[in-house]
Amino acid sequence: MSLPPHGTWVINKQTPNQQLWWSSPISGPRRYEYVEERERWLYTRVIEEGDGKESAEVAENDGDTLGSILTQELKELYGWDLDVEA
C-alpha cells in the first residue's frame, strides 16, 4: 500500500510458518501470528514476551494487533478514523 509522501506499507503472507510480515515506514518490520481464541493477528513479540502465558491470555494493547497498528498509523498520518479488525 503506497501512501505518498509517507511511504509504502507491505503485508506479506508467510505460508510455511503461518505468519503475516508487516513493514511500515513508521513502526518498521513486525511479524504477526493468527490467534484463534481472539480471532486476531497478534504481534509475535507480544506472544514471545507473554511470560509463559497462552497467546489467548496475553494482554492486548494498542499496536498489539495488525488491525490496531494499521488504524493507529493511518490516523496519525492522515487523521482517518478507521476501525480495522485484523
CSV table of N, CA and C in Angstrom, one decimal:
chain,number,residue,atom,x,y,z
A,1,MET,N,0.9,-1.1,0.0
A,1,MET,CA,0.0,0.0,0.0
A,1,MET,C,0.9,1.2,0.0
A,2,SER,N,0.9,2.0,-1.1
A,2,SER,CA,1.7,3.2,-1.2
A,2,SER,C,0.9,4.4,-0.9
A,3,LEU,N,1.3,5.2,0.1
A,3,LEU,CA,0.6,6.4,0.5
A,3,LEU,C,1.6,7.6,0.6
A,4,PRO,N,1.9,8.2,-0.6
A,4,PRO,CA,2.8,9.3,-0.7
A,4,PRO,C,2.3,10.4,0.2
A,5,PRO,N,3.1,11.2,0.8
A,5,PRO,CA,4.5,11.2,0.7
A,5,PRO,C,5.2,10.4,1.8
A,6,HIS,N,4.4,9.6,2.6
A,6,HIS,CA,4.9,8.9,3.8
A,6,HIS,C,5.6,7.6,3.5
A,7,GLY,N,5.3,7.0,2.4
A,7,GLY,CA,6.0,5.7,2.1
A,7,GLY,C,5.1,4.6,1.7
A,8,THR,N,5.6,3.4,1.8
A,8,THR,CA,4.9,2.2,1.4
A,8,THR,C,4.8,1.2,2.6
A,9,TRP,N,3.6,0.6,2.8
A,9,TRP,CA,3.4,-0.4,3.8
A,9,TRP,C,3.3,-1.7,3.0
A,10,VAL,N,3.9,-2.8,3.6
A,10,VAL,CA,3.8,-4.1,2.9
A,10,VAL,C,3.3,-5.1,3.9
A,11,ILE,N,2.4,-5.9,3.5
A,11,ILE,CA,1.9,-7.1,4.3
A,11,ILE,C,2.2,-8.3,3.4
A,12,ASN,N,3.0,-9.2,3.9
A,12,ASN,CA,3.5,-10.4,3.1
A,12,ASN,C,3.1,-11.7,3.9
A,13,LYS,N,2.4,-12.5,3.2
A,13,LYS,CA,1.9,-13.8,3.8
A,13,LYS,C,3.1,-14.8,3.8
A,14,GLN,N,3.4,-15.3,4.9
A,14,GLN,CA,4.5,-16.4,5.1
A,14,GLN,C,3.8,-17.7,5.4
A,15,THR,N,3.4,-18.4,4.3
A,15,THR,CA,2.7,-19.6,4.5
A,15,THR,C,3.4,-20.7,5.3
A,16,PRO,N,4.7,-21.0,5.1
A,16,PRO,CA,5.3,-22.1,5.9
A,16,PRO,C,5.2,-21.9,7.4
A,17,ASN,N,5.4,-20.7,7.9
A,17,ASN,CA,5.3,-20.5,9.3
A,17,ASN,C,4.0,-19.9,9.8
A,18,GLN,N,3.0,-19.8,8.9
A,18,GLN,CA,1.7,-19.3,9.2
A,18,GLN,C,1.7,-17.9,9.9
A,19,GLN,N,2.5,-17.0,9.3
A,19,GLN,CA,2.6,-15.6,9.8
A,19,GLN,C,2.3,-14.6,8.7
A,20,LEU,N,2.0,-13.4,9.1
A,20,LEU,CA,2.0,-12.2,8.2
A,20,LEU,C,3.1,-11.4,8.6
A,21,TRP,N,3.9,-10.9,7.6
A,21,TRP,CA,5.0,-10.0,7.9
A,21,TRP,C,4.6,-8.6,7.5
A,22,TRP,N,4.8,-7.7,8.3
A,22,TRP,CA,4.4,-6.3,8.1
A,22,TRP,C,5.6,-5.4,8.0
A,23,SER,N,5.6,-4.5,7.1
A,23,SER,CA,6.7,-3.5,7.0
A,23,SER,C,6.1,-2.1,6.9
A,24,SER,N,6.5,-1.2,7.7
A,24,SER,CA,5.9,0.1,7.7
A,24,SER,C,7.0,1.2,7.9
A,25,PRO,N,6.8,2.3,7.2
A,25,PRO,CA,7.8,3.4,7.3
A,25,PRO,C,7.8,4.0,8.7
A,26,ILE,N,6.8,3.7,9.5
A,26,ILE,CA,6.6,4.3,10.8
A,26,ILE,C,7.1,3.3,11.9
A,27,SER,N,6.4,2.1,11.9
A,27,SER,CA,6.7,1.1,13.0
A,27,SER,C,7.8,0.1,12.6
A,28,GLY,N,8.2,0.1,11.4
A,28,GLY,CA,9.2,-0.8,10.9
A,28,GLY,C,8.7,-2.2,10.7
A,29,PRO,N,9.6,-3.2,10.7
A,29,PRO,CA,9.2,-4.6,10.4
A,29,PRO,C,8.6,-5.3,11.7
A,30,ARG,N,7.5,-6.1,11.4
A,30,ARG,CA,6.9,-6.9,12.5
A,30,ARG,C,6.4,-8.2,11.9
A,31,ARG,N,6.2,-9.2,12.8
A,31,ARG,CA,5.6,-10.4,12.4
A,31,ARG,C,4.4,-10.6,13.2
A,32,TYR,N,3.3,-11.2,12.6
A,32,TYR,CA,2.1,-11.4,13.3
A,32,TYR,C,1.7,-12.9,13.1
A,33,GLU,N,1.1,-13.4,14.2
A,33,GLU,CA,0.5,-14.8,14.1
A,33,GLU,C,-0.9,-14.7,14.4
A,34,TYR,N,-1.7,-15.5,13.8
A,34,TYR,CA,-3.2,-15.6,14.0
A,34,TYR,C,-3.5,-16.3,15.3
A,35,VAL,N,-4.2,-15.7,16.2
A,35,VAL,CA,-4.6,-16.3,17.4
A,35,VAL,C,-6.1,-16.6,17.4
A,36,GLU,N,-6.4,-17.9,17.2
A,36,GLU,CA,-7.7,-18.3,17.0
A,36,GLU,C,-8.7,-17.8,18.1
A,37,GLU,N,-8.2,-17.9,19.4
A,37,GLU,CA,-9.1,-17.6,20.5
A,37,GLU,C,-9.5,-16.1,20.5
A,38,ARG,N,-8.7,-15.3,19.9
A,38,ARG,CA,-9.0,-13.8,19.8
A,38,ARG,C,-9.5,-13.4,18.4
A,39,GLU,N,-9.4,-14.3,17.4
A,39,GLU,CA,-9.7,-14.0,16.1
A,39,GLU,C,-9.0,-12.8,15.6
A,40,ARG,N,-7.7,-12.7,15.9
A,40,ARG,CA,-6.9,-11.5,15.5
A,40,ARG,C,-5.5,-12.0,15.1
A,41,TRP,N,-4.8,-11.1,14.4
A,41,TRP,CA,-3.4,-11.3,14.1
A,41,TRP,C,-2.7,-10.6,15.2
A,42,LEU,N,-1.9,-11.3,16.0
A,42,LEU,CA,-1.2,-10.7,17.2
A,42,LEU,C,0.3,-10.6,16.9
A,43,TYR,N,0.9,-9.5,17.3
A,43,TYR,CA,2.3,-9.2,17.1
A,43,TYR,C,3.1,-10.3,17.9
A,44,THR,N,4.0,-10.9,17.2
A,44,THR,CA,4.7,-12.1,17.8
A,44,THR,C,5.5,-11.7,19.0
A,45,ARG,N,6.0,-10.5,19.1
A,45,ARG,CA,6.8,-10.1,20.2
A,45,ARG,C,6.0,-10.1,21.5
A,46,VAL,N,4.7,-9.7,21.3
A,46,VAL,CA,3.8,-9.8,22.5
A,46,VAL,C,3.6,-11.2,23.0
A,47,ILE,N,3.5,-12.1,22.0
A,47,ILE,CA,3.3,-13.5,22.3
A,47,ILE,C,4.6,-14.1,23.0
A,48,GLU,N,5.8,-13.7,22.4
A,48,GLU,CA,7.0,-14.2,23.0
A,48,GLU,C,7.3,-13.6,24.4
A,49,GLU,N,6.9,-12.4,24.7
A,49,GLU,CA,7.1,-11.8,26.0
A,49,GLU,C,6.0,-12.0,26.9
A,50,GLY,N,5.1,-13.0,26.7
A,50,GLY,CA,3.9,-13.2,27.5
A,50,GLY,C,4.2,-14.0,28.8
A,51,ASP,N,5.5,-14.1,29.2
A,51,ASP,CA,5.8,-14.8,30.4
A,51,ASP,C,5.2,-16.2,30.6
A,52,GLY,N,5.2,-16.9,29.5
A,52,GLY,CA,4.7,-18.3,29.5
A,52,GLY,C,3.2,-18.4,29.4
A,53,LYS,N,2.5,-17.3,29.3
A,53,LYS,CA,1.1,-17.4,29.1
A,53,LYS,C,0.7,-17.9,27.7
A,54,GLU,N,-0.5,-18.5,27.7
A,54,GLU,CA,-1.0,-18.9,26.4
A,54,GLU,C,-1.3,-17.6,25.6
A,55,SER,N,-1.2,-17.7,24.2
A,55,SER,CA,-1.4,-16.5,23.4
A,55,SER,C,-2.7,-15.8,23.6
A,56,ALA,N,-3.7,-16.6,24.0
A,56,ALA,CA,-5.1,-16.0,24.2
A,56,ALA,C,-5.1,-15.2,25.5
A,57,GLU,N,-4.1,-15.4,26.4
A,57,GLU,CA,-4.1,-14.7,27.7
A,57,GLU,C,-3.3,-13.5,27.7
A,58,VAL,N,-2.5,-13.3,26.6
A,58,VAL,CA,-1.6,-12.1,26.6
A,58,VAL,C,-2.4,-10.9,26.4
A,59,ALA,N,-2.0,-9.9,27.2
A,59,ALA,CA,-2.8,-8.6,27.2
A,59,ALA,C,-2.7,-8.0,25.8
A,60,GLU,N,-3.8,-7.4,25.3
A,60,GLU,CA,-3.9,-6.8,24.0
A,60,GLU,C,-3.9,-5.3,24.3
A,61,ASN,N,-2.8,-4.6,23.8
A,61,ASN,CA,-2.6,-3.2,24.0
A,61,ASN,C,-2.6,-2.6,22.6
A,62,ASP,N,-2.6,-1.2,22.6
A,62,ASP,CA,-2.5,-0.5,21.3
A,62,ASP,C,-1.3,-1.0,20.5
A,63,GLY,N,-1.5,-1.4,19.3
A,63,GLY,CA,-0.4,-1.8,18.4
A,63,GLY,C,-0.1,-3.3,18.5
A,64,ASP,N,-0.8,-4.0,19.4
A,64,ASP,CA,-0.5,-5.5,19.5
A,64,ASP,C,-1.1,-6.3,18.4
A,65,THR,N,-2.2,-5.8,17.7
A,65,THR,CA,-2.8,-6.5,16.6
A,65,THR,C,-2.5,-5.8,15.3
A,66,LEU,N,-2.6,-6.5,14.2
A,66,LEU,CA,-2.3,-5.9,12.9
A,66,LEU,C,-3.3,-4.8,12.6
A,67,GLY,N,-4.6,-5.1,13.0
A,67,GLY,CA,-5.6,-4.0,12.8
A,67,GLY,C,-5.4,-2.8,13.6
A,68,SER,N,-5.0,-2.9,14.8
A,68,SER,CA,-4.8,-1.7,15.6
A,68,SER,C,-3.6,-0.9,15.2
A,69,ILE,N,-2.5,-1.5,14.7
A,69,ILE,CA,-1.3,-0.7,14.3
A,69,ILE,C,-1.7,0.0,13.0
A,70,LEU,N,-2.4,-0.7,12.1
A,70,LEU,CA,-2.8,0.0,10.8
A,70,LEU,C,-3.7,1.1,11.1
A,71,THR,N,-4.7,0.9,12.0
A,71,THR,CA,-5.6,2.0,12.4
A,71,THR,C,-4.8,3.2,13.0
A,72,GLN,N,-3.9,2.9,13.9
A,72,GLN,CA,-3.2,3.9,14.6
A,72,GLN,C,-2.3,4.7,13.6
A,73,GLU,N,-1.6,4.1,12.7
A,73,GLU,CA,-0.7,4.8,11.8
A,73,GLU,C,-1.5,5.6,10.8
A,74,LEU,N,-2.6,5.1,10.3
A,74,LEU,CA,-3.4,5.9,9.3
A,74,LEU,C,-4.0,7.1,10.0
A,75,LYS,N,-4.4,7.0,11.2
A,75,LYS,CA,-5.0,8.1,12.0
A,75,LYS,C,-3.9,9.2,12.2
A,76,GLU,N,-2.7,8.7,12.6
A,76,GLU,CA,-1.6,9.6,12.9
A,76,GLU,C,-1.2,10.4,11.7
A,77,LEU,N,-1.1,9.8,10.6
A,77,LEU,CA,-0.7,10.5,9.4
A,77,LEU,C,-1.7,11.2,8.6
A,78,TYR,N,-3.0,10.7,8.6
A,78,TYR,CA,-4.0,11.3,7.7
A,78,TYR,C,-5.2,11.8,8.5
A,79,GLY,N,-5.3,11.4,9.7
A,79,GLY,CA,-6.5,11.8,10.5
A,79,GLY,C,-7.7,10.9,10.2
A,80,TRP,N,-7.4,9.8,9.5
A,80,TRP,CA,-8.5,8.8,9.1
A,80,TRP,C,-8.9,8.0,10.4
A,81,ASP,N,-10.1,8.0,10.7
A,81,ASP,CA,-10.6,7.3,11.9
A,81,ASP,C,-11.2,6.0,11.5
A,82,LEU,N,-10.4,5.0,11.2
A,82,LEU,CA,-10.9,3.7,10.7
A,82,LEU,C,-10.9,2.7,11.9
A,83,ASP,N,-11.8,1.7,11.7
A,83,ASP,CA,-11.8,0.6,12.7
A,83,ASP,C,-11.5,-0.7,12.0
A,84,VAL,N,-10.2,-1.0,11.9
A,84,VAL,CA,-9.8,-2.2,11.2
A,84,VAL,C,-9.6,-3.3,12.2
A,85,GLU,N,-10.4,-4.4,12.0
A,85,GLU,CA,-10.2,-5.6,12.9
A,85,GLU,C,-9.4,-6.6,12.1
A,86,ALA,N,-8.2,-7.0,12.5
A,86,ALA,CA,-7.4,-8.0,11.8
A,86,ALA,C,-6.5,-8.7,12.9
